[in-house]
């Protein structure tokens, strides 16, 4: 039988959050809730849904491979040039493209642990090495990450806010990190939860983009815009980086519906405001209930909460039987997405049981 190269065989497959339909099929139950994949519980932007409906009759045509309208609108919003934007089939794809554009077998990429598992998968898939630096107090330890950079390091991945812990790195420490880093290293700052952050001192990655550094800032329509099912995200980097990445990108990587929906969502300030409000309200409720129960959690800047627990699989399985899907994160922690008020209540009731 044909065998993949060793570096591919060694990859541990990504385990997605359990879909509601799968749980209900397995247990023969109904009315379950999913708080496992950091999706927007308020639903997609209604303007995005309208935009999709209005272009459905054109689906015989290939999408605009250059994403002209979406890139222009993003460029205007971000005060950058359209040629400093790259669109991806989810920001996930852009992580892969960045690794494939700038790394070759044997190169190293520095990342935190635990952080988003896709970084190490992207790097391992091309036979390069993922150098994982433990978090410190649940946050990226940027000085340890700086120290892990060697002559063989091509890329550093920083999730800010971090998934699964929901923590952020602040301005000073990020600036210090950037100042101390050789400028031959590409810094990928994954800001999938950017729109949820309320801390004023949140690191300013765009400042480093404007200064001309080799930095790729990733954002997505999957989280606050509620379009995870469509797969669309974007990267911001200087034109030279975008040009190289476009050589690796598949010609029609983002679909017509995804581009149209993203354009609609960008006009939907009301949906973003509502989503942020629901998240803040849910966060307060959950903090309060978890405090009352004496349960430990990590304060979050995103739409999920990380909880250190004794036995994550036991808790996960028990909640599943109550129709509540959360995400185990290793043996001693779980991650819970902040849901609608009634969903948060169900989670708390299940956990009390
Ligand atoms: C959810 C998430 C993404 C978004 O992935 P998409 O491919 O855009 O859906 C990226 N990075 C992190 C850390 C995430 O949690």
mmCIF file of C-alpha atoms and ligand atoms in Angstrom:
data_model
loop_
_atom_site.group_PDB
_atom_site.id
_atom_site.type_symbol
_atom_site.label_atom_id
_atom_site.label_comp_id
_atom_site.label_asym_id
_atom_site.label_seq_id
_atom_site.Cartn_x
_atom_site.Cartn_y
_atom_site.Cartn_z
ATOM 1 C CA UNK A 1 0.000 0.000 0.000
ATOM 2 C CA UNK A 2 1.204 3.501 -0.739
ATOM 3 C CA UNK A 3 2.616 5.270 2.312
ATOM 4 C CA UNK A 4 2.910 9.002 2.964
ATOM 5 C CA UNK A 5 6.269 10.501 3.933
ATOM 6 C CA UNK A 6 7.204 10.094 7.628
ATOM 7 C CA UNK A 7 6.409 13.718 8.466
ATOM 8 C CA UNK A 8 2.846 13.234 7.188
ATOM 9 C CA UNK A 9 2.330 9.875 8.913
ATOM 10 C CA UNK A 10 3.395 11.540 12.186
ATOM 11 C CA UNK A 11 0.666 14.220 12.102
ATOM 12 C CA UNK A 12 -2.111 13.745 14.635
ATOM 13 C CA UNK A 13 -5.438 14.484 12.919
ATOM 14 C CA UNK A 14 -7.392 17.591 13.904
ATOM 15 C CA UNK A 15 -10.349 16.710 16.137
ATOM 16 C CA UNK A 16 -13.215 19.114 15.469
ATOM 17 C CA UNK A 17 -15.864 19.898 18.086
ATOM 18 C CA UNK A 18 -18.596 17.271 17.978
ATOM 19 C CA UNK A 19 -21.462 18.319 15.669
ATOM 20 C CA UNK A 20 -24.906 18.428 17.330
ATOM 21 C CA UNK A 21 -26.371 16.006 14.747
ATOM 22 C CA UNK A 22 -23.680 13.407 15.521
ATOM 23 C CA UNK A 23 -24.293 13.534 19.288
ATOM 24 C CA UNK A 24 -28.048 13.258 18.866
ATOM 25 C CA UNK A 25 -27.702 10.335 16.435
ATOM 26 C CA UNK A 26 -25.380 8.522 18.832
ATOM 27 C CA UNK A 27 -27.423 9.063 21.994
ATOM 28 C CA UNK A 28 -30.891 9.199 20.478
ATOM 29 C CA UNK A 29 -31.552 12.560 22.163
ATOM 30 C CA UNK A 30 -32.701 15.954 20.894
ATOM 31 C CA UNK A 31 -32.433 19.605 21.919
ATOM 32 C CA UNK A 32 -28.660 19.518 22.431
ATOM 33 C CA UNK A 33 -26.469 22.589 22.451
ATOM 34 C CA UNK A 34 -22.945 23.060 21.119
ATOM 35 C CA UNK A 35 -20.487 25.223 23.010
ATOM 36 C CA UNK A 36 -17.457 23.580 21.444
ATOM 37 C CA UNK A 37 -16.213 25.494 18.404
ATOM 38 C CA UNK A 38 -16.375 29.184 19.320
ATOM 39 C CA UNK A 39 -19.122 29.819 16.803
ATOM 40 C CA UNK A 40 -21.312 32.913 17.047
ATOM 41 C CA UNK A 41 -24.455 31.786 18.919
ATOM 42 C CA UNK A 42 -26.519 34.724 17.631
ATOM 43 C CA UNK A 43 -26.303 33.369 14.073
ATOM 44 C CA UNK A 44 -24.891 34.811 10.864
ATOM 45 C CA UNK A 45 -25.186 38.469 9.932
ATOM 46 C CA UNK A 46 -28.631 38.904 8.295
ATOM 47 C CA UNK A 47 -27.037 41.199 5.702
ATOM 48 C CA UNK A 48 -24.640 38.374 4.805
ATOM 49 C CA UNK A 49 -27.541 35.958 4.372
ATOM 50 C CA UNK A 50 -29.356 38.422 2.080
ATOM 51 C CA UNK A 51 -26.206 38.871 0.013
ATOM 52 C CA UNK A 52 -25.909 35.109 -0.474
ATOM 53 C CA UNK A 53 -29.512 34.809 -1.640
ATOM 54 C CA UNK A 54 -29.077 37.587 -4.142
ATOM 55 C CA UNK A 55 -26.125 35.957 -5.907
ATOM 56 C CA UNK A 56 -27.396 32.355 -5.880
ATOM 57 C CA UNK A 57 -28.455 32.518 -9.533
ATOM 58 C CA UNK A 58 -24.884 33.206 -10.651
ATOM 59 C CA UNK A 59 -23.347 30.075 -9.193
ATOM 60 C CA UNK A 60 -22.649 28.558 -12.635
ATOM 61 C CA UNK A 61 -19.783 31.071 -12.861
ATOM 62 C CA UNK A 62 -16.415 30.784 -11.150
ATOM 63 C CA UNK A 63 -15.854 33.275 -8.339
ATOM 64 C CA UNK A 64 -13.742 36.381 -8.795
ATOM 65 C CA UNK A 65 -10.376 34.755 -8.116
ATOM 66 C CA UNK A 66 -8.962 38.129 -7.179
ATOM 67 C CA UNK A 67 -11.771 39.010 -4.724
ATOM 68 C CA UNK A 68 -11.787 42.564 -6.083
ATOM 69 C CA UNK A 69 -14.761 43.997 -4.176
ATOM 70 C CA UNK A 70 -14.024 42.341 -0.863
ATOM 71 C CA UNK A 71 -10.348 43.255 -0.906
ATOM 72 C CA UNK A 72 -11.213 46.838 -1.784
ATOM 73 C CA UNK A 73 -13.747 47.120 0.998
ATOM 74 C CA UNK A 74 -11.376 45.592 3.548
ATOM 75 C CA UNK A 75 -8.572 47.854 2.338
ATOM 76 C CA UNK A 76 -10.741 50.910 2.854
ATOM 77 C CA UNK A 77 -11.769 49.786 6.340
ATOM 78 C CA UNK A 78 -8.217 49.037 7.372
ATOM 79 C CA UNK A 79 -6.548 51.975 5.609
ATOM 80 C CA UNK A 80 -4.282 49.661 3.634
ATOM 81 C CA UNK A 81 -3.898 49.000 -0.074
ATOM 82 C CA UNK A 82 -5.894 46.151 -1.719
ATOM 83 C CA UNK A 83 -2.614 44.530 -2.752
ATOM 84 C CA UNK A 84 -1.768 44.216 0.958
ATOM 85 C CA UNK A 85 -4.710 41.840 1.488
ATOM 86 C CA UNK A 86 -5.011 38.121 0.765
ATOM 87 C CA UNK A 87 -8.271 36.192 1.039
ATOM 88 C CA UNK A 88 -8.399 32.655 2.373
ATOM 89 C CA UNK A 89 -10.787 29.723 2.618
ATOM 90 C CA UNK A 90 -10.996 30.531 6.298
ATOM 91 C CA UNK A 91 -7.930 32.088 7.930
ATOM 92 C CA UNK A 92 -6.980 28.454 8.432
ATOM 93 C CA UNK A 93 -5.989 28.178 4.792
ATOM 94 C CA UNK A 94 -3.796 31.260 5.098
ATOM 95 C CA UNK A 95 -1.841 29.585 7.904
ATOM 96 C CA UNK A 96 -1.126 26.731 5.527
ATOM 97 C CA UNK A 97 -0.251 29.032 2.643
ATOM 98 C CA UNK A 98 2.118 31.053 4.841
ATOM 99 C CA UNK A 99 3.947 27.891 5.926
ATOM 100 C CA UNK A 100 4.147 26.551 2.378
ATOM 101 C CA UNK A 101 5.323 29.897 0.993
ATOM 102 C CA UNK A 102 8.096 30.551 3.466
ATOM 103 C CA UNK A 103 9.221 27.210 4.881
ATOM 104 C CA UNK A 104 10.965 24.141 3.555
ATOM 105 C CA UNK A 105 11.714 20.763 5.132
ATOM 106 C CA UNK A 106 13.982 21.132 8.161
ATOM 107 C CA UNK A 107 13.068 24.776 8.870
ATOM 108 C CA UNK A 108 11.635 25.721 12.243
ATOM 109 C CA UNK A 109 8.524 27.610 13.324
ATOM 110 C CA UNK A 110 8.069 28.844 16.883
ATOM 111 C CA UNK A 111 4.634 28.745 18.503
ATOM 112 C CA UNK A 112 3.068 28.531 21.945
ATOM 113 C CA UNK A 113 1.622 25.471 23.631
ATOM 114 C CA UNK A 114 -1.249 25.058 24.122
ATOM 115 C CA UNK A 115 -2.294 27.234 21.223
ATOM 116 C CA UNK A 116 -4.172 26.724 17.966
ATOM 117 C CA UNK A 117 -3.203 23.206 16.787
ATOM 118 C CA UNK A 118 -3.391 24.165 13.114
ATOM 119 C CA UNK A 119 -0.014 25.977 13.409
ATOM 120 C CA UNK A 120 1.894 22.802 14.159
ATOM 121 C CA UNK A 121 -0.097 20.835 11.584
ATOM 122 C CA UNK A 122 0.661 23.374 8.848
ATOM 123 C CA UNK A 123 4.350 23.294 9.683
ATOM 124 C CA UNK A 124 4.592 19.499 10.010
ATOM 125 C CA UNK A 125 2.749 18.966 6.735
ATOM 126 C CA UNK A 126 5.732 20.353 4.839
ATOM 127 C CA UNK A 127 8.364 18.475 6.834
ATOM 128 C CA UNK A 128 9.369 21.472 8.927
ATOM 129 C CA UNK A 129 9.673 21.510 12.702
ATOM 130 C CA UNK A 130 7.149 22.982 15.154
ATOM 131 C CA UNK A 131 9.006 24.367 18.180
ATOM 132 C CA UNK A 132 6.448 24.665 20.973
ATOM 133 C CA UNK A 133 7.006 27.053 23.875
ATOM 134 C CA UNK A 134 4.820 26.546 26.978
ATOM 135 C CA UNK A 135 2.425 29.310 27.952
ATOM 136 C CA UNK A 136 3.182 31.211 31.139
ATOM 137 C CA UNK A 137 0.162 32.002 33.321
ATOM 138 C CA UNK A 138 -1.971 30.857 30.362
ATOM 139 C CA UNK A 139 -0.442 33.543 28.108
ATOM 140 C CA UNK A 140 2.115 33.497 25.310
ATOM 141 C CA UNK A 141 5.541 33.788 26.943
ATOM 142 C CA UNK A 142 6.971 36.144 24.346
ATOM 143 C CA UNK A 143 10.443 36.360 25.847
ATOM 144 C CA UNK A 144 10.755 32.558 25.930
ATOM 145 C CA UNK A 145 9.451 32.478 22.361
ATOM 146 C CA UNK A 146 12.077 35.030 21.347
ATOM 147 C CA UNK A 147 14.722 32.819 22.941
ATOM 148 C CA UNK A 148 13.447 29.810 20.972
ATOM 149 C CA UNK A 149 14.169 31.581 17.675
ATOM 150 C CA UNK A 150 17.306 30.201 16.003
ATOM 151 C CA UNK A 151 19.006 30.687 12.649
ATOM 152 C CA UNK A 152 16.642 28.012 11.314
ATOM 153 C CA UNK A 153 13.455 29.804 12.363
ATOM 154 C CA UNK A 154 11.381 31.107 9.471
ATOM 155 C CA UNK A 155 8.016 31.811 11.085
ATOM 156 C CA UNK A 156 6.638 32.643 14.541
ATOM 157 C CA UNK A 157 2.927 32.048 15.124
ATOM 158 C CA UNK A 158 1.172 34.143 17.769
ATOM 159 C CA UNK A 159 -2.518 33.706 18.543
ATOM 160 C CA UNK A 160 -3.757 36.938 20.079
ATOM 161 C CA UNK A 161 -6.176 36.281 21.771
ATOM 162 C CA UNK A 162 -4.881 32.773 22.295
ATOM 163 C CA UNK A 163 -7.062 29.760 21.622
ATOM 164 C CA UNK A 164 -7.761 27.800 23.891
ATOM 165 C CA UNK A 165 -6.979 30.109 26.838
ATOM 166 C CA UNK A 166 -8.628 33.371 25.677
ATOM 167 C CA UNK A 167 -5.696 35.442 26.960
ATOM 168 C CA UNK A 168 -3.990 38.307 25.148
ATOM 169 C CA UNK A 169 -0.551 39.796 24.859
ATOM 170 C CA UNK A 170 -0.364 43.504 25.519
ATOM 171 C CA UNK A 171 1.281 46.403 23.666
ATOM 172 C CA UNK A 172 4.524 46.696 25.598
ATOM 173 C CA UNK A 173 5.453 43.030 25.601
ATOM 174 C CA UNK A 174 4.522 42.615 21.945
ATOM 175 C CA UNK A 175 6.509 45.708 20.919
ATOM 176 C CA UNK A 176 9.467 44.469 22.928
ATOM 177 C CA UNK A 177 9.215 41.075 21.233
ATOM 178 C CA UNK A 178 9.105 42.625 17.766
ATOM 179 C CA UNK A 179 12.052 44.916 18.511
ATOM 180 C CA UNK A 180 14.181 41.963 19.581
ATOM 181 C CA UNK A 181 13.310 39.676 16.679
ATOM 182 C CA UNK A 182 15.568 39.253 13.635
ATOM 183 C CA UNK A 183 13.734 40.828 10.682
ATOM 184 C CA UNK A 184 14.293 37.699 8.581
ATOM 185 C CA UNK A 185 11.498 35.977 10.532
ATOM 186 C CA UNK A 186 7.860 36.215 9.429
ATOM 187 C CA UNK A 187 5.559 36.923 12.375
ATOM 188 C CA UNK A 188 2.069 35.528 11.857
ATOM 189 C CA UNK A 189 -0.351 37.174 14.278
ATOM 190 C CA UNK A 190 -3.628 35.285 14.324
ATOM 191 C CA UNK A 191 -6.361 37.690 15.441
ATOM 192 C CA UNK A 192 -9.409 35.471 14.861
ATOM 193 C CA UNK A 193 -11.079 36.991 17.961
ATOM 194 C CA UNK A 194 -9.894 40.580 17.386
ATOM 195 C CA UNK A 195 -13.425 42.024 17.392
ATOM 196 C CA UNK A 196 -14.199 40.588 20.845
ATOM 197 C CA UNK A 197 -11.232 42.124 22.672
ATOM 198 C CA UNK A 198 -12.115 44.845 25.158
ATOM 199 C CA UNK A 199 -8.710 45.402 26.821
ATOM 200 C CA UNK A 200 -7.398 48.839 25.769
ATOM 201 C CA UNK A 201 -3.814 47.703 26.061
ATOM 202 C CA UNK A 202 -4.230 44.935 23.435
ATOM 203 C CA UNK A 203 -1.098 44.622 21.256
ATOM 204 C CA UNK A 204 -1.198 46.769 18.118
ATOM 205 C CA UNK A 205 -0.041 44.471 15.319
ATOM 206 C CA UNK A 206 -1.096 46.936 12.605
ATOM 207 C CA UNK A 207 1.494 49.378 13.874
ATOM 208 C CA UNK A 208 4.186 46.843 12.963
ATOM 209 C CA UNK A 209 2.612 46.213 9.574
ATOM 210 C CA UNK A 210 2.731 49.972 8.914
ATOM 211 C CA UNK A 211 6.370 50.084 9.966
ATOM 212 C CA UNK A 212 7.191 47.745 7.058
ATOM 213 C CA UNK A 213 7.968 44.613 9.056
ATOM 214 C CA UNK A 214 7.490 41.074 7.748
ATOM 215 C CA UNK A 215 4.256 40.481 9.591
ATOM 216 C CA UNK A 216 1.081 38.684 8.471
ATOM 217 C CA UNK A 217 -2.048 39.598 10.432
ATOM 218 C CA UNK A 218 -4.909 37.113 10.107
ATOM 219 C CA UNK A 219 -8.570 37.828 10.759
ATOM 220 C CA UNK A 220 -11.712 35.892 9.941
ATOM 221 C CA UNK A 221 -15.414 36.063 9.190
ATOM 222 C CA UNK A 222 -15.924 32.803 11.115
ATOM 223 C CA UNK A 223 -16.241 34.233 14.595
ATOM 224 C CA UNK A 224 -17.963 37.559 15.345
ATOM 225 C CA UNK A 225 -19.465 37.775 11.833
ATOM 226 C CA UNK A 226 -21.018 34.331 12.309
ATOM 227 C CA UNK A 227 -19.941 32.852 8.963
ATOM 228 C CA UNK A 228 -17.898 29.806 10.055
ATOM 229 C CA UNK A 229 -19.790 27.571 7.617
ATOM 230 C CA UNK A 230 -18.782 29.618 4.589
ATOM 231 C CA UNK A 231 -15.025 29.533 5.114
ATOM 232 C CA UNK A 232 -13.628 32.997 4.570
ATOM 233 C CA UNK A 233 -10.856 34.921 6.257
ATOM 234 C CA UNK A 234 -8.157 37.396 5.270
ATOM 235 C CA UNK A 235 -4.577 38.325 5.829
ATOM 236 C CA UNK A 236 -2.889 41.717 5.920
ATOM 237 C CA UNK A 237 0.783 41.914 4.913
ATOM 238 C CA UNK A 238 3.008 44.002 2.730
ATOM 239 C CA UNK A 239 2.437 43.580 -1.003
ATOM 240 C CA UNK A 240 5.619 41.574 -1.528
ATOM 241 C CA UNK A 241 4.463 38.933 0.950
ATOM 242 C CA UNK A 242 0.955 38.828 -0.533
ATOM 243 C CA UNK A 243 2.443 38.379 -4.021
ATOM 244 C CA UNK A 244 4.485 35.358 -2.924
ATOM 245 C CA UNK A 245 1.585 33.811 -1.013
ATOM 246 C CA UNK A 246 -0.708 34.270 -4.022
ATOM 247 C CA UNK A 247 1.584 31.959 -6.008
ATOM 248 C CA UNK A 248 0.770 29.152 -3.565
ATOM 249 C CA UNK A 249 -2.921 30.008 -3.141
ATOM 250 C CA UNK A 250 -5.326 28.004 -5.322
ATOM 251 C CA UNK A 251 -6.845 30.255 -8.030
ATOM 252 C CA UNK A 252 -10.464 30.124 -6.766
ATOM 253 C CA UNK A 253 -9.881 29.488 -3.072
ATOM 254 C CA UNK A 254 -12.772 31.649 -1.862
ATOM 255 C CA UNK A 255 -16.244 31.105 -3.292
ATOM 256 C CA UNK A 256 -18.771 33.551 -4.706
ATOM 257 C CA UNK A 257 -21.106 33.103 -1.743
ATOM 258 C CA UNK A 258 -18.333 33.587 0.774
ATOM 259 C CA UNK A 259 -17.139 36.798 -0.856
ATOM 260 C CA UNK A 260 -20.670 38.192 -1.128
ATOM 261 C CA UNK A 261 -21.520 37.272 2.452
ATOM 262 C CA UNK A 262 -18.334 38.826 3.780
ATOM 263 C CA UNK A 263 -19.162 42.066 1.945
ATOM 264 C CA UNK A 264 -22.633 42.031 3.490
ATOM 265 C CA UNK A 265 -21.282 41.275 6.952
ATOM 266 C CA UNK A 266 -18.850 44.202 6.798
ATOM 267 C CA UNK A 267 -21.834 46.519 6.416
ATOM 268 C CA UNK A 268 -23.632 44.988 9.363
ATOM 269 C CA UNK A 269 -22.408 46.985 12.359
ATOM 270 C CA UNK A 270 -25.632 46.166 14.171
ATOM 271 C CA UNK A 271 -24.929 42.423 14.041
ATOM 272 C CA UNK A 272 -21.382 42.912 15.324
ATOM 273 C CA UNK A 273 -22.604 45.125 18.150
ATOM 274 C CA UNK A 274 -25.282 42.619 19.114
ATOM 275 C CA UNK A 275 -22.831 39.713 18.983
ATOM 276 C CA UNK A 276 -20.354 41.526 21.206
ATOM 277 C CA UNK A 277 -23.134 42.451 23.629
ATOM 278 C CA UNK A 278 -24.386 38.867 23.878
ATOM 279 C CA UNK A 279 -20.832 37.709 24.506
ATOM 280 C CA UNK A 280 -20.174 40.287 27.248
ATOM 281 C CA UNK A 281 -23.441 39.449 28.950
ATOM 282 C CA UNK A 282 -22.750 35.698 28.765
ATOM 283 C CA UNK A 283 -19.230 36.217 30.076
ATOM 284 C CA UNK A 284 -20.487 38.096 33.140
ATOM 285 C CA UNK A 285 -23.126 35.459 33.850
ATOM 286 C CA UNK A 286 -20.652 32.583 33.527
ATOM 287 C CA UNK A 287 -17.964 34.288 35.659
ATOM 288 C CA UNK A 288 -20.540 34.884 38.347
ATOM 289 C CA UNK A 289 -21.885 31.314 38.321
ATOM 290 C CA UNK A 290 -18.422 29.740 38.156
ATOM 291 C CA UNK A 291 -17.310 31.941 41.058
ATOM 292 C CA UNK A 292 -20.327 30.807 43.078
ATOM 293 C CA UNK A 293 -19.458 27.185 42.338
ATOM 294 C CA UNK A 294 -15.830 27.768 43.310
ATOM 295 C CA UNK A 295 -14.659 26.581 39.884
ATOM 296 C CA UNK A 296 -11.431 27.834 38.395
ATOM 297 C CA UNK A 297 -11.411 29.640 35.017
ATOM 298 C CA UNK A 298 -9.141 31.908 33.019
ATOM 299 C CA UNK A 299 -10.579 35.403 32.350
ATOM 300 C CA UNK A 300 -11.113 35.734 28.606
ATOM 301 C CA UNK A 301 -10.827 38.414 25.915
ATOM 302 C CA UNK A 302 -12.595 36.175 23.388
ATOM 303 C CA UNK A 303 -15.886 34.263 23.073
ATOM 304 C CA UNK A 304 -14.858 31.197 25.069
ATOM 305 C CA UNK A 305 -13.643 30.330 28.565
ATOM 306 C CA UNK A 306 -10.814 27.983 29.499
ATOM 307 C CA UNK A 307 -11.303 25.995 32.685
ATOM 308 C CA UNK A 308 -8.627 23.897 34.363
ATOM 309 C CA UNK A 309 -10.327 20.715 35.656
ATOM 310 C CA UNK A 310 -9.266 17.427 37.256
ATOM 311 C CA UNK A 311 -10.543 15.107 34.552
ATOM 312 C CA UNK A 312 -11.577 16.787 31.314
ATOM 313 C CA UNK A 313 -12.792 13.629 29.558
ATOM 314 C CA UNK A 314 -15.022 12.626 32.476
ATOM 315 C CA UNK A 315 -16.603 16.090 32.559
ATOM 316 C CA UNK A 316 -16.942 16.159 28.767
ATOM 317 C CA UNK A 317 -18.685 12.758 28.678
ATOM 318 C CA UNK A 318 -21.042 13.639 31.544
ATOM 319 C CA UNK A 319 -22.089 16.910 29.896
ATOM 320 C CA UNK A 320 -22.588 15.105 26.571
ATOM 321 C CA UNK A 321 -25.180 12.891 28.203
ATOM 322 C CA UNK A 322 -27.027 16.079 29.176
ATOM 323 C CA UNK A 323 -26.838 17.257 25.571
ATOM 324 C CA UNK A 324 -24.175 19.891 26.238
ATOM 325 C CA UNK A 325 -21.148 19.732 23.943
ATOM 326 C CA UNK A 326 -17.967 21.417 25.212
ATOM 327 C CA UNK A 327 -14.345 20.846 24.188
ATOM 328 C CA UNK A 328 -11.831 18.875 26.244
ATOM 329 C CA UNK A 329 -8.369 20.439 25.922
ATOM 330 C CA UNK A 330 -5.855 17.845 27.030
ATOM 331 C CA UNK A 331 -6.437 15.806 30.206
ATOM 332 C CA UNK A 332 -6.801 18.746 32.615
ATOM 333 C CA UNK A 333 -8.753 21.513 30.955
ATOM 334 C CA UNK A 334 -11.907 22.208 28.983
ATOM 335 C CA UNK A 335 -12.892 25.095 26.741
ATOM 336 C CA UNK A 336 -16.465 26.354 26.707
ATOM 337 C CA UNK A 337 -17.832 28.727 24.076
ATOM 338 C CA UNK A 338 -19.941 31.546 25.501
ATOM 339 C CA UNK A 339 -23.456 30.933 24.172
ATOM 340 C CA UNK A 340 -26.890 32.518 24.276
ATOM 341 C CA UNK A 341 -28.248 33.195 27.789
ATOM 342 C CA UNK A 342 -30.336 29.986 27.800
ATOM 343 C CA UNK A 343 -27.370 27.936 26.557
ATOM 344 C CA UNK A 344 -25.069 29.306 29.244
ATOM 345 C CA UNK A 345 -27.714 28.469 31.814
ATOM 346 C CA UNK A 346 -27.958 24.909 30.518
ATOM 347 C CA UNK A 347 -24.209 24.525 30.752
ATOM 348 C CA UNK A 348 -24.207 25.765 34.349
ATOM 349 C CA UNK A 349 -27.084 23.474 35.306
ATOM 350 C CA UNK A 350 -25.356 20.486 33.729
ATOM 351 C CA UNK A 351 -22.079 21.289 35.466
ATOM 352 C CA UNK A 352 -23.861 21.624 38.821
ATOM 353 C CA UNK A 353 -25.239 18.116 38.337
HETATM 354 C C1 LIG B 1 -11.425 29.884 14.945
HETATM 355 C C2 LIG B 1 -9.994 30.237 14.750
HETATM 356 C C3 LIG B 1 -9.516 30.591 13.499
HETATM 357 C C4 LIG B 1 -10.459 30.763 12.369
HETATM 358 O O1 LIG B 1 -10.379 29.823 11.445
HETATM 359 P P1 LIG B 1 -11.193 30.020 10.103
HETATM 360 O O2 LIG B 1 -10.436 29.131 9.198
HETATM 361 O O3 LIG B 1 -11.098 31.455 9.710
HETATM 362 O O4 LIG B 1 -12.575 29.568 10.374
HETATM 363 C C5 LIG B 1 -8.186 30.926 13.360
HETATM 364 N N1 LIG B 1 -7.373 30.937 14.418
HETATM 365 C C6 LIG B 1 -7.807 30.628 15.631
HETATM 366 C C7 LIG B 1 -6.877 30.717 16.785
HETATM 367 C C8 LIG B 1 -9.122 30.250 15.834
HETATM 368 O O5 LIG B 1 -9.551 29.926 17.053
#
